[in-house]
Short mmCIF file of C-alpha atoms in Angstrom, two decimals:
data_model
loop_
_atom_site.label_atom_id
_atom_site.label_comp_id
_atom_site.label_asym_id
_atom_site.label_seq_id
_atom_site.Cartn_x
_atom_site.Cartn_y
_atom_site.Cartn_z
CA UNK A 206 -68.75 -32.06 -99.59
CA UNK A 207 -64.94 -32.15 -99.23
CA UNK A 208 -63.59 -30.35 -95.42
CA UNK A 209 -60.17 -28.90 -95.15
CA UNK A 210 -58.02 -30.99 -92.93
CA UNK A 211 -57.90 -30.07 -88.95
CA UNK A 212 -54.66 -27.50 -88.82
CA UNK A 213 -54.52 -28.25 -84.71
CA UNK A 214 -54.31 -31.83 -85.33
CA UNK A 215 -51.75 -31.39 -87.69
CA UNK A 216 -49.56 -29.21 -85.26
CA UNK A 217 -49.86 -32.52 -82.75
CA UNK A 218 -48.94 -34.96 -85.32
CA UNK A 219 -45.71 -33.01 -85.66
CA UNK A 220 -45.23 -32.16 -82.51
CA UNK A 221 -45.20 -36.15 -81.34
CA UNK A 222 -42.67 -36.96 -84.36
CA UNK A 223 -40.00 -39.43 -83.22
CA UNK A 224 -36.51 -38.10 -82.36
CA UNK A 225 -34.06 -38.88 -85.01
CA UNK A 226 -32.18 -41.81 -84.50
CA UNK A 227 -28.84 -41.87 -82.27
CA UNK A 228 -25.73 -42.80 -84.43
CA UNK A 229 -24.55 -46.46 -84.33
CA UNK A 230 -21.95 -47.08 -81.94
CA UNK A 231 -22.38 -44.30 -79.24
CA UNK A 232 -23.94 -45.23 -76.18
CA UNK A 233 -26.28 -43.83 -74.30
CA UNK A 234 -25.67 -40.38 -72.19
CA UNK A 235 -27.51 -39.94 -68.45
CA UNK A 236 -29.45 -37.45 -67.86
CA UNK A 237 -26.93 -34.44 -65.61
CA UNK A 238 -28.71 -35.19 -62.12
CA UNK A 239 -29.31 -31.99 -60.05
CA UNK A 240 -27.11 -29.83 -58.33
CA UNK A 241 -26.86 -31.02 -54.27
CA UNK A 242 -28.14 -28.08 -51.66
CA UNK A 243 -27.08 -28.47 -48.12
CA UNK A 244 -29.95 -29.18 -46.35
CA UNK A 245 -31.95 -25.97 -44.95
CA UNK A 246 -31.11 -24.68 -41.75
CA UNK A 247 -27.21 -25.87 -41.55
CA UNK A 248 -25.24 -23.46 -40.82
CA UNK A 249 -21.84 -22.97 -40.13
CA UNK A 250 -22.25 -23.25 -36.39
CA UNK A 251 -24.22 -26.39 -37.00
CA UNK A 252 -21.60 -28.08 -39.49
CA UNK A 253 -18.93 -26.75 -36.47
CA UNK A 254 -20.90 -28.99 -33.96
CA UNK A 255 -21.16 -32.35 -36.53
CA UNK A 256 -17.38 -31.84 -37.29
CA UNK A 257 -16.58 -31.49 -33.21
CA UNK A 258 -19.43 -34.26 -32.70
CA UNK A 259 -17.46 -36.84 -35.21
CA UNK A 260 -14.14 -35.73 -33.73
CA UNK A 261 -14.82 -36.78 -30.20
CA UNK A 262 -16.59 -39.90 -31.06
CA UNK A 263 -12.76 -41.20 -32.31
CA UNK A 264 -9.38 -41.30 -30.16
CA UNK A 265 -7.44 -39.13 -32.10
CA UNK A 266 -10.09 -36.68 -31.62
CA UNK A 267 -10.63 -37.07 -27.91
CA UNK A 268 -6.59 -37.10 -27.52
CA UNK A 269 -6.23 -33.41 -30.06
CA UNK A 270 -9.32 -31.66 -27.57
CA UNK A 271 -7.70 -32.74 -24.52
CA UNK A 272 -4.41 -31.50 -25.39
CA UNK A 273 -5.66 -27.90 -26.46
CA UNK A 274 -7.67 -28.13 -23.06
CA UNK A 275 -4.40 -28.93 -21.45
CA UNK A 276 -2.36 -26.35 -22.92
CA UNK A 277 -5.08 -23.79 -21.95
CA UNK A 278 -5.76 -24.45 -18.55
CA UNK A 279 -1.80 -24.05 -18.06
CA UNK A 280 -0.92 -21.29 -20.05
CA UNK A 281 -4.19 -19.18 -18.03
CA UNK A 282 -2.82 -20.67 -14.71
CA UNK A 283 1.14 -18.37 -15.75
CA UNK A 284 -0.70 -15.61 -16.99
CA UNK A 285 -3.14 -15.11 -14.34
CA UNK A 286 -0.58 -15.93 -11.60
CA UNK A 287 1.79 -13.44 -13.63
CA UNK A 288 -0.73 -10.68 -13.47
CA UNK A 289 -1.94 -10.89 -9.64
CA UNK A 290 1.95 -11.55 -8.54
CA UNK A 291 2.74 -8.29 -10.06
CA UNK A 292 0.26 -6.23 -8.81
CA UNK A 293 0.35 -7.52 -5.40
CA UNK A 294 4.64 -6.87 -5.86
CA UNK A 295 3.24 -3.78 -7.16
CA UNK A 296 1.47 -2.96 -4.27
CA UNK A 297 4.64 -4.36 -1.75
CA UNK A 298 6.76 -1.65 -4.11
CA UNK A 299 4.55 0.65 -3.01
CA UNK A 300 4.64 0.19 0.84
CA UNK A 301 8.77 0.48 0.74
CA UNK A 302 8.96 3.27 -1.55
CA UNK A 303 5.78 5.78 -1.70
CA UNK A 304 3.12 5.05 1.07
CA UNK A 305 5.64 4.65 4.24
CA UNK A 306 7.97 7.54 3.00
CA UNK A 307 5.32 9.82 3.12
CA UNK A 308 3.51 8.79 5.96
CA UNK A 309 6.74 8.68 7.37
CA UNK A 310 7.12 13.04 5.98
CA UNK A 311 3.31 13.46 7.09
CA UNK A 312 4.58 12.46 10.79
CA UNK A 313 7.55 14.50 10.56
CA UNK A 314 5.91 18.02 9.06
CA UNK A 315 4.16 17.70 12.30
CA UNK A 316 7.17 17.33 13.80
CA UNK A 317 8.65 20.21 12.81
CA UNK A 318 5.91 22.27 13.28
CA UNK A 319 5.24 21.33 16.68
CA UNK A 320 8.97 21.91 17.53
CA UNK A 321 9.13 24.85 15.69
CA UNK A 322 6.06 26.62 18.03
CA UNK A 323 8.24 24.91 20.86
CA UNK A 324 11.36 26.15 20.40
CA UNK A 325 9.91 30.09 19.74
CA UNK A 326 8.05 29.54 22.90
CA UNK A 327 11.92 29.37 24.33
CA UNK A 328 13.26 31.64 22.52
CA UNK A 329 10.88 34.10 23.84
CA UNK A 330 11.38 33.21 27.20
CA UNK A 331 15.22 33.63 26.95
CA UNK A 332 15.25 37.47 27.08
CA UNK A 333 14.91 40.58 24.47
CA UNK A 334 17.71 38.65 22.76
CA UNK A 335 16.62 35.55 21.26
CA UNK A 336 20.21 33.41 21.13
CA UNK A 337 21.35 32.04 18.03
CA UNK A 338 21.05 28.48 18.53
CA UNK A 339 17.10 28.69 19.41
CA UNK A 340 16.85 30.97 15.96
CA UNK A 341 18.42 28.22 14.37
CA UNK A 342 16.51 25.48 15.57
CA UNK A 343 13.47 27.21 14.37
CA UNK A 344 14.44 28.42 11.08
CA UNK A 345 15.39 24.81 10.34
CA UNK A 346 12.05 23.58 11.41
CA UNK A 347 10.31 25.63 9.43
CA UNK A 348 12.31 25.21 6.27
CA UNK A 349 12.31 20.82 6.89
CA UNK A 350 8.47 21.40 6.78
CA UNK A 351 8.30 23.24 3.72
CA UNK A 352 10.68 20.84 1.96
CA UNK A 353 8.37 17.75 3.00
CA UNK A 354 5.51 20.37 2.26
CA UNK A 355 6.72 20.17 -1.82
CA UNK A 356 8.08 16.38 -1.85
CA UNK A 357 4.39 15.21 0.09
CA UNK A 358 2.77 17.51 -3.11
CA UNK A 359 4.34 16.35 -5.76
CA UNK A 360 3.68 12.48 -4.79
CA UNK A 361 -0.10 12.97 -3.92
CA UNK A 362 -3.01 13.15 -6.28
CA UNK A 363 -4.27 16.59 -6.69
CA UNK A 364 -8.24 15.75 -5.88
CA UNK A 365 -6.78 14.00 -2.29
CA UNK A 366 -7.59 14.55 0.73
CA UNK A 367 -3.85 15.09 1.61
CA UNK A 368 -3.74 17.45 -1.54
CA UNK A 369 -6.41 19.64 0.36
CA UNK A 370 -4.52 19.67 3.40
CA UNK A 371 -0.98 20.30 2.08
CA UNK A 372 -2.95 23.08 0.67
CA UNK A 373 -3.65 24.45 3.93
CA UNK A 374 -0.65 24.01 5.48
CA UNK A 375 1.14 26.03 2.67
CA UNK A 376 -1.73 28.88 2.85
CA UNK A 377 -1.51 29.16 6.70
CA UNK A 378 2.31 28.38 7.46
CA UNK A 379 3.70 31.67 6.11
CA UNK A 380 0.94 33.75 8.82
CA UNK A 381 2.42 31.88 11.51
CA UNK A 382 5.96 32.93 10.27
CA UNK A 383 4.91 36.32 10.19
CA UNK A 384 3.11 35.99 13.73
CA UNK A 385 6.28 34.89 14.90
CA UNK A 386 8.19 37.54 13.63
CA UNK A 387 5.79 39.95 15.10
CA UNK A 388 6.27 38.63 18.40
CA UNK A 389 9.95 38.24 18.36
CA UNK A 390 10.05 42.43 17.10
CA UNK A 391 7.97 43.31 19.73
CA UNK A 392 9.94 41.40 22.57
CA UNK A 393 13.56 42.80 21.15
CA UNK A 394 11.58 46.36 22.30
CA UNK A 395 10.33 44.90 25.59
CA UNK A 396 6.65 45.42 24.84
CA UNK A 397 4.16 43.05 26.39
CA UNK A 398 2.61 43.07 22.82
CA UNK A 399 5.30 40.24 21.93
CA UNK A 400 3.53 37.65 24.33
CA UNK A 401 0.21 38.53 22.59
CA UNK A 402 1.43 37.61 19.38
CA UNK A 403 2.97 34.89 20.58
CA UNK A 404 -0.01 33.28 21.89
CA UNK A 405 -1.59 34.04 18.76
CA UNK A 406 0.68 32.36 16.82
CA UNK A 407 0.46 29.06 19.26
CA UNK A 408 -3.51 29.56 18.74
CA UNK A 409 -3.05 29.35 14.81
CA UNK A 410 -0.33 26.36 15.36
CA UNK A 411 -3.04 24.35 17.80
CA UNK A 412 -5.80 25.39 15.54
CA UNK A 413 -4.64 24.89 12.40
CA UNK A 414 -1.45 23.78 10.94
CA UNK A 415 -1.15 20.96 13.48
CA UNK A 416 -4.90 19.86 13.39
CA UNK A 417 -4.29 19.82 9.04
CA UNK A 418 -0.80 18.65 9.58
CA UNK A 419 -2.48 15.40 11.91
CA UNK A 420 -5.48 14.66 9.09
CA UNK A 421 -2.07 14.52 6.26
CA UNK A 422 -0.55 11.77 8.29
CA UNK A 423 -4.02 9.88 9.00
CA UNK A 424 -4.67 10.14 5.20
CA UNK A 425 -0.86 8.92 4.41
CA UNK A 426 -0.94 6.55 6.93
CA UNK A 427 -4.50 4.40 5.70
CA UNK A 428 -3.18 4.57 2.09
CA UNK A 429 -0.44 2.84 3.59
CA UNK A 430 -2.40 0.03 4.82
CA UNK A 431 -4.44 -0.01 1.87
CA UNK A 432 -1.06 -0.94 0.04
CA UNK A 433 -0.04 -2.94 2.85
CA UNK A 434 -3.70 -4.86 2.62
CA UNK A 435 -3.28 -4.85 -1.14
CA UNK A 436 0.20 -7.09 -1.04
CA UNK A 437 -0.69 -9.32 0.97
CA UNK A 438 -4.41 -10.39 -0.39
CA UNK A 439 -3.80 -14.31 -1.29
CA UNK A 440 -4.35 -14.85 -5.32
CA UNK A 441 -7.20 -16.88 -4.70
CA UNK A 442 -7.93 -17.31 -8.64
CA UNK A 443 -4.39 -18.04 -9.56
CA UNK A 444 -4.53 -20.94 -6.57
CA UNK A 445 -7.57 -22.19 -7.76
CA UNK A 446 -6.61 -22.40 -11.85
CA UNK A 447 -3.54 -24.17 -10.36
CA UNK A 448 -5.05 -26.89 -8.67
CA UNK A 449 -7.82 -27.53 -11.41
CA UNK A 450 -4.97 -27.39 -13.96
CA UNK A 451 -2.98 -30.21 -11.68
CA UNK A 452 -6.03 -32.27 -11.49
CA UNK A 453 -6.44 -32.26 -15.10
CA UNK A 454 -2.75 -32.79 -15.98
CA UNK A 455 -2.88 -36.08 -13.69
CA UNK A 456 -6.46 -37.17 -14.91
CA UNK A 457 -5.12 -37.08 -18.85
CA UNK A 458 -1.99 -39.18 -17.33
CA UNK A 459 -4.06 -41.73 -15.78
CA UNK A 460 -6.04 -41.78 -18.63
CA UNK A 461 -2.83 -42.61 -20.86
CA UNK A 462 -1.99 -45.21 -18.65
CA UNK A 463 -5.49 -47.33 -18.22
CA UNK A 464 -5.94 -47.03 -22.52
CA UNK A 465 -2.11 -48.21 -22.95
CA UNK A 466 -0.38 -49.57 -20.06
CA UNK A 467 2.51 -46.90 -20.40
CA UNK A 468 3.86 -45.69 -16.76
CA UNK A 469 5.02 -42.31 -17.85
CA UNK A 470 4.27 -39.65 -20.97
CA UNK A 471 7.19 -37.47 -20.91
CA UNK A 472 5.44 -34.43 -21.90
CA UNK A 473 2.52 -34.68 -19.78
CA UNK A 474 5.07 -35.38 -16.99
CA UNK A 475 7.21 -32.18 -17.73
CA UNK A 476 3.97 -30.27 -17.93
CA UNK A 477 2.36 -31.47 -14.36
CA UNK A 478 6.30 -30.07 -13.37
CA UNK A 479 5.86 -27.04 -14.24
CA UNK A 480 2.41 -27.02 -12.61
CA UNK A 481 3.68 -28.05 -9.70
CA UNK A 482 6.82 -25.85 -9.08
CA UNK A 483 4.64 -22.10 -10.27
CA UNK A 484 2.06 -23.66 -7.68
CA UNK A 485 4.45 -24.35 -4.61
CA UNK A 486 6.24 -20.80 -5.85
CA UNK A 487 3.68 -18.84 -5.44
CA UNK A 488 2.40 -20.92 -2.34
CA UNK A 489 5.87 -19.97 -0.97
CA UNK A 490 6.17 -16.38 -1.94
CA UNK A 491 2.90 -15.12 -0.50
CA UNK A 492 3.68 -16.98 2.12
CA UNK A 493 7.01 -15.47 2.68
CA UNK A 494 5.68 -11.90 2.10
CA UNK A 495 2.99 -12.18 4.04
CA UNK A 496 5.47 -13.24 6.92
CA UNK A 497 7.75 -9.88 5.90
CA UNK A 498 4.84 -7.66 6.25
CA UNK A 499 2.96 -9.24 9.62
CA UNK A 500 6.76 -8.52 10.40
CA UNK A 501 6.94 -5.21 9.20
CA UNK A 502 3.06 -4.08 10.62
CA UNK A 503 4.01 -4.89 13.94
CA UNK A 504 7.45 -4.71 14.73
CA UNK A 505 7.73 -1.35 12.50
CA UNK A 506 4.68 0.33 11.41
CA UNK A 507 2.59 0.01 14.67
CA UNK A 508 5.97 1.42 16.57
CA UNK A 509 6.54 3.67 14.22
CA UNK A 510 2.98 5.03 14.96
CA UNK A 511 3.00 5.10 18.77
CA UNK A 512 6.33 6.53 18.41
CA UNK A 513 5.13 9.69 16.90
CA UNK A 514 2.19 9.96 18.78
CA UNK A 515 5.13 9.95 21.78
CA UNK A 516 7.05 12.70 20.44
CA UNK A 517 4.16 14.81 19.07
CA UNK A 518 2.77 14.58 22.71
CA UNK A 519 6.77 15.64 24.34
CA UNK A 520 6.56 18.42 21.63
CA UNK A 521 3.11 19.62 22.66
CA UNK A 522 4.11 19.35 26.30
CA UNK A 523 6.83 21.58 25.77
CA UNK A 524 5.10 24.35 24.07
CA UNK A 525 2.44 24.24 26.84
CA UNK A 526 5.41 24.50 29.76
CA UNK A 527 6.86 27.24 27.78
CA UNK A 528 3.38 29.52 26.95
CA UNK A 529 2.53 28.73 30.94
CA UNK A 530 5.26 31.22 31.63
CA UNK A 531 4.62 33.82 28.79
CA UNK A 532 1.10 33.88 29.27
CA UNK A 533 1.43 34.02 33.41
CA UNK A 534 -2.24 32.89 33.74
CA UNK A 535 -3.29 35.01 31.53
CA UNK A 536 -5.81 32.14 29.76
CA UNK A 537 -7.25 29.96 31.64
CA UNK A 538 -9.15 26.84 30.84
CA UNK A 539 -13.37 27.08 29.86
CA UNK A 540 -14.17 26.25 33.32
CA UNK A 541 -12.26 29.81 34.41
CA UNK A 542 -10.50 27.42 37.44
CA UNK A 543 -6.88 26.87 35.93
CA UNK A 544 -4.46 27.87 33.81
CA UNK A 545 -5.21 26.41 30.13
CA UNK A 546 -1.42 26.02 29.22
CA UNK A 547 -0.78 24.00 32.36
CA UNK A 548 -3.71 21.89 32.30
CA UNK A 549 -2.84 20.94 28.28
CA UNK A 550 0.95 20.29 29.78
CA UNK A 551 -0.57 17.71 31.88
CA UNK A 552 -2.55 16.20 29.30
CA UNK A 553 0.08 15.81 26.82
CA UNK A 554 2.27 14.09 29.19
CA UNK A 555 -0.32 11.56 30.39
CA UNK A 556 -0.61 11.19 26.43
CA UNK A 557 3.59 10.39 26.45
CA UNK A 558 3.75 8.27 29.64
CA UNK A 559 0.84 6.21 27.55
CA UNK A 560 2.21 5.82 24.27
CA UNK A 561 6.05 5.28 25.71
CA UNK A 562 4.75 2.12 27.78
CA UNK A 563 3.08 0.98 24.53
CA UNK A 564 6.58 1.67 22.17
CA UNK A 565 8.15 -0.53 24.71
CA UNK A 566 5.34 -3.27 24.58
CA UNK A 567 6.18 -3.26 20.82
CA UNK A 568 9.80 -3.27 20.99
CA UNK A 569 11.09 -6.53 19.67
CA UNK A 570 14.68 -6.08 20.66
CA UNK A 571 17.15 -4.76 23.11
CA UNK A 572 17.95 -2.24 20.44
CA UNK A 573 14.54 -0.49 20.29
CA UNK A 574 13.52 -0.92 23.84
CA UNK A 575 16.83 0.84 25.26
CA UNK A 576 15.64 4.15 24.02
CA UNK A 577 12.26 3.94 24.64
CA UNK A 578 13.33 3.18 28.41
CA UNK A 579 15.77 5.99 28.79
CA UNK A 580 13.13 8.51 27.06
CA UNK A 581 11.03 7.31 29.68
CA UNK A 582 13.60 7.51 32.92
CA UNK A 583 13.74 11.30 31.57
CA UNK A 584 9.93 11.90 30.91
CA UNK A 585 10.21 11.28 34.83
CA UNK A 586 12.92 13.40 35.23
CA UNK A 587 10.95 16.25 33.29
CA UNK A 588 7.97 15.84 35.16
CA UNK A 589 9.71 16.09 39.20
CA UNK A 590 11.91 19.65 37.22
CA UNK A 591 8.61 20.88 36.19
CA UNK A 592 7.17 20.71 39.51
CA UNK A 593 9.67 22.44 40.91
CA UNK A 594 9.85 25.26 38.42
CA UNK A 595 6.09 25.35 39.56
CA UNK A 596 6.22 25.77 43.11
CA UNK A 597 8.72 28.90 42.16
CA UNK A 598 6.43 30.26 39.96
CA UNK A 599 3.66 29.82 42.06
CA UNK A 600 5.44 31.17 44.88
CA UNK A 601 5.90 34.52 43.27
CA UNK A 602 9.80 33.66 42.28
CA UNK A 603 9.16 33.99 38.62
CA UNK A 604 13.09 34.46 37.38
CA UNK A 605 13.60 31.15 39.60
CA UNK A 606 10.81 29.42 37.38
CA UNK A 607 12.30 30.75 34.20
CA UNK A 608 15.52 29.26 35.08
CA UNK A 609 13.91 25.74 36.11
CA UNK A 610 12.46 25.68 32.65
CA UNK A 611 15.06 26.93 30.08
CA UNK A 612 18.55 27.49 32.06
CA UNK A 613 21.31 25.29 30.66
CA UNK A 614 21.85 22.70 33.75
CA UNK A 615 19.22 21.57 35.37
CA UNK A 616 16.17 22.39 33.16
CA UNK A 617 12.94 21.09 31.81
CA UNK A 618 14.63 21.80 28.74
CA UNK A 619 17.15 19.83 29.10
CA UNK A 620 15.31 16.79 29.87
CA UNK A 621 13.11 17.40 26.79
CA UNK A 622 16.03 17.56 24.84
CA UNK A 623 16.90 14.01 26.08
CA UNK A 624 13.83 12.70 25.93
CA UNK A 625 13.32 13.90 21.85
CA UNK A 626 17.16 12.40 21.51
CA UNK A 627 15.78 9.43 22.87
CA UNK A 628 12.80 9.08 21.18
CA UNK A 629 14.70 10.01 17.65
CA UNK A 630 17.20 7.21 18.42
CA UNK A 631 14.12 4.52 18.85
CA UNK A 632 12.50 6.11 15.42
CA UNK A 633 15.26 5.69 13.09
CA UNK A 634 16.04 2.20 14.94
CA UNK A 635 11.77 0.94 14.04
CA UNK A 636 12.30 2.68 10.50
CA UNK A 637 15.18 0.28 9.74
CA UNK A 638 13.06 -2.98 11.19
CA UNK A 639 9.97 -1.84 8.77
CA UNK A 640 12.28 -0.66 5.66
CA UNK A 641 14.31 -4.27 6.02
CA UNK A 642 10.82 -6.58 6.56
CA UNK A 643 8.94 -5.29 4.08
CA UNK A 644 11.96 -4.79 1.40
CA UNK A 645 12.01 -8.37 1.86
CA UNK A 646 8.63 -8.86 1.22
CA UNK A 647 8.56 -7.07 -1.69
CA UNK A 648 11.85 -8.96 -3.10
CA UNK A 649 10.21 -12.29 -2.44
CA UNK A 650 7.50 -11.61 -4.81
CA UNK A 651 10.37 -10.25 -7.62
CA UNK A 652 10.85 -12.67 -9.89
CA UNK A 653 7.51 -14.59 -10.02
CA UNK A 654 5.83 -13.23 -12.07
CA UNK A 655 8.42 -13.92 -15.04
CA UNK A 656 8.83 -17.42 -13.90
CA UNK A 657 5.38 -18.09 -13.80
CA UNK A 658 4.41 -16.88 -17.50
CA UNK A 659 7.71 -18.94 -18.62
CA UNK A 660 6.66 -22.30 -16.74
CA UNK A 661 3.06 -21.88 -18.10
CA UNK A 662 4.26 -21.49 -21.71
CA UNK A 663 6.89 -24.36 -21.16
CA UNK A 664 4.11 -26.67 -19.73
CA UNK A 665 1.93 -25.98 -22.14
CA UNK A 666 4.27 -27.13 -24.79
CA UNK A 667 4.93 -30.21 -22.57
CA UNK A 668 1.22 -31.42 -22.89
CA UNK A 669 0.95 -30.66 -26.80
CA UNK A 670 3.94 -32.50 -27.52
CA UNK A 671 3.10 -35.15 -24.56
CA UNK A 672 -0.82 -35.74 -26.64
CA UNK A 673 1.07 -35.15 -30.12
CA UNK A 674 3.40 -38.33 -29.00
CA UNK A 675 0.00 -40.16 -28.49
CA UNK A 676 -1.97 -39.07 -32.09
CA UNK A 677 1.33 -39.98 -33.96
CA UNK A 678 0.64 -43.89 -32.55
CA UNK A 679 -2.57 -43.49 -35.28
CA UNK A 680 -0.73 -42.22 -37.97
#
């Protein structure tokens, strides 16, 4: 019996036929290999580390990251010394022209205040008719406080604590004007009412404007040392990127010599320069400024400080004199023993003998301590007049009192008129000594921080071009 041949096996046979035969002549083709795949895991990071690996395993490599290295270190040493120069010049700028100015205003709204309650106190005292000269005086007290009143506003930050007491001052000055006024009415008609509202008026003064007027010129007065503290803080960063810069700058130029025997690379050299001379400058500058303003703290601000304090405590001394013989022991002190008027006249010129013998202490020169000395020879002479006018007073000779303290020769008045001329002279004399020293300081830190970004850029450039001299021997 005759099968049917296997179809399956067939299939194979013809499956495992040979290939036709290659042409004669053409040679044989290889086989495309695969396409290469980085190897897993290698990133760019990773390929960033091989590259910078290979690179500083050669010279040129070493010599192209030590010159960016170079350049950075001295370009950051200019900018940072550029940016803590100017806000430490920033801060000097600000001690001449904002921060002493208006301490300087805070001081002298008190001033005026003081002398303004002083001088109505007199003008009381003088008679139903108030002369012309005392209205003067006091109408140009109040309007030099209300001027400083606007310029101290619209230089202080509204959420201050001077903002809040400027605030005060221009809510309560206008009811002591009107106090005033009320007094001065009522003594043109001879009623005893006028005294009343004069001691009113010296209450609000004591209680209020001066007490706000005194916590304006504390607040002006410690911005002004935080300025002053401010400009002269050293730049301890910008010192310490210089000196790491230097040391690298001489390292890399040792390191040129030992690997080639060559003295000097120009570029390196003109970098390490430039190093040098922003480093000395700004050695020199805060060094100078800081000099200006030690200069300036104690041989003006400090005076400047007691100074006031003397002439507030003259003004305060006068107003007391004056109410002692409008009020005729009508208040006496807590204790119910003495007259309250007299007993704060005695303080306040304990508080001027004190603070005169400390202006003179401070006094650098004949120039400021002439004044101080002659306010003080008539402090003296005010004290031996007021005596006097007491014993009359006391005595029951109240007109001869009266004339001890405000006549024209002879007068307590007088000698506080001396001793405020005095006192003024020795003011403006310690204004100029702090406006020069630290004008000086702030002018020695000018033109830093210009020079210091242009060095850094130009000594940067130096070290490329000094390392670029160097890669070009491989090329």
């Amino acid at each position: 019996m005759t099968y049917p041949p296997n179809a399956p096996a067939a299939s194979a046979a013809q499956g495992t036929a040979t290939a036709p035969a290659r042409p004669g002549g053409v040679p044989a083709q290889p086989s495309p290999a695969p396409a290469a795949t980085p190897p897993a895991g290698r990133g760019a990071w990773a390929v960033g580390r091989e590259r910078l690996r290979e690179a500083a395993t050669t010279e040129p490599g070493r010599l192209q990251i030590l010159g960016a290295v170079l350049a950075l270190l001295v370009v950051a040493f200019g900018a940072v010394t550029a940016l803590e120069v100017t806000d430490r010049a920033s801060a000097a700028d600000d001690v001449v022209s904002r921060s002493q100015p208006l301490s300087a205003d805070a001081a002298a709204i008190y001033r005026s205040l003081a002398d303004a309650d002083t001088t109505a106190a007199a003008g009381f005292l003088a008679g139903t008719l108030e002369p012309a000269e005392s209205r003067a005086r006091y109408a140009r007290d109040i309007t030099t406080a209300s001027l400083l009143l606007v310029k101290a506003a619209a230089n202080t930050d509204g959420s201050s604590v001077s903002a809040r007491e400027i605030a005060t001052l221009n809510e309560q000055l206008p009811r002591y004007t009107g106090l005033i006024e009320r007094a001065r009415a009522a003594n043109r008609q001879g009623l005893p009412l006028g005294g009343a509202y004069l001691r009113y008026a010296n209450a609000q003064m004591s209680s209020s404007l001066l007490p706000a007027a005194e916590r304006l010129y504390a607040a002006e007065t410690e911005r002004l040392h935080g300025d002053d503290d401010s400009a002269r803080a050293w730049p301890y960063l910008s010192l310490a990127l210089g000196l790491l810069a230097l040391g690298v700058l001489v390292w890399a130029q040792r390191r040129n010599y030992v690997r080639t025997n060559r003295v000097f690379n120009h570029g390196l050299l003109a970098a390490t320069a430039a190093a040098v001379t922003v480093l000395l400058w700004l050695l020199a500058a805060h060094t100078v400024t800081r000099t200006d303003l030690n200069s300036a703290r104690a041989h003006g601000q400090e005076s400047l400080q007691v100074l006031n304090t003397a002439r507030i405590s003259s003004l305060t001394a006068r107003a007391n004199e004056n109410l002692t013989l409008v009020a005729r022991g009508a208040v006496l002190t807590e204790d119910g023993k003495n007259d309250k008027y007299e007993a704060d006249y005695t303080a306040s010129m304990s508080a001027l003998t004190t603070a005169l013998a400390e202006a003179r202490e401070l006094a650098d020169d004949d120039t400021g301590r002439d004044p101080v000395a002659d306010s003080a020879a008539r402090a003296a002479e005010w004290r031996e007049r007021h005596k006097d006018a007491r014993a009359k007073d006391e005595a029951g000779d109240y007109e001869g009192a009266l004339d001890r303290v405000v006549g024209a020769k002879g007068s307590t008045g007088q000698s506080f008129d001396q001793v405020d001329a005095a006192l003024e002279r020795a003011l403006a004399h310690e204004q100029t000594e702090f406006t020069r020293s630290a004008g000086n300081a702030r002018d020695a830190l000018t033109a830093l921080p210009l020079g210091a970004a242009a060095l850094g850029i130009l000594g940067a450039a130096g070290a490329v071009l000094g390392i670029n001299r160097r890669l070009s021997e491989y090329r």
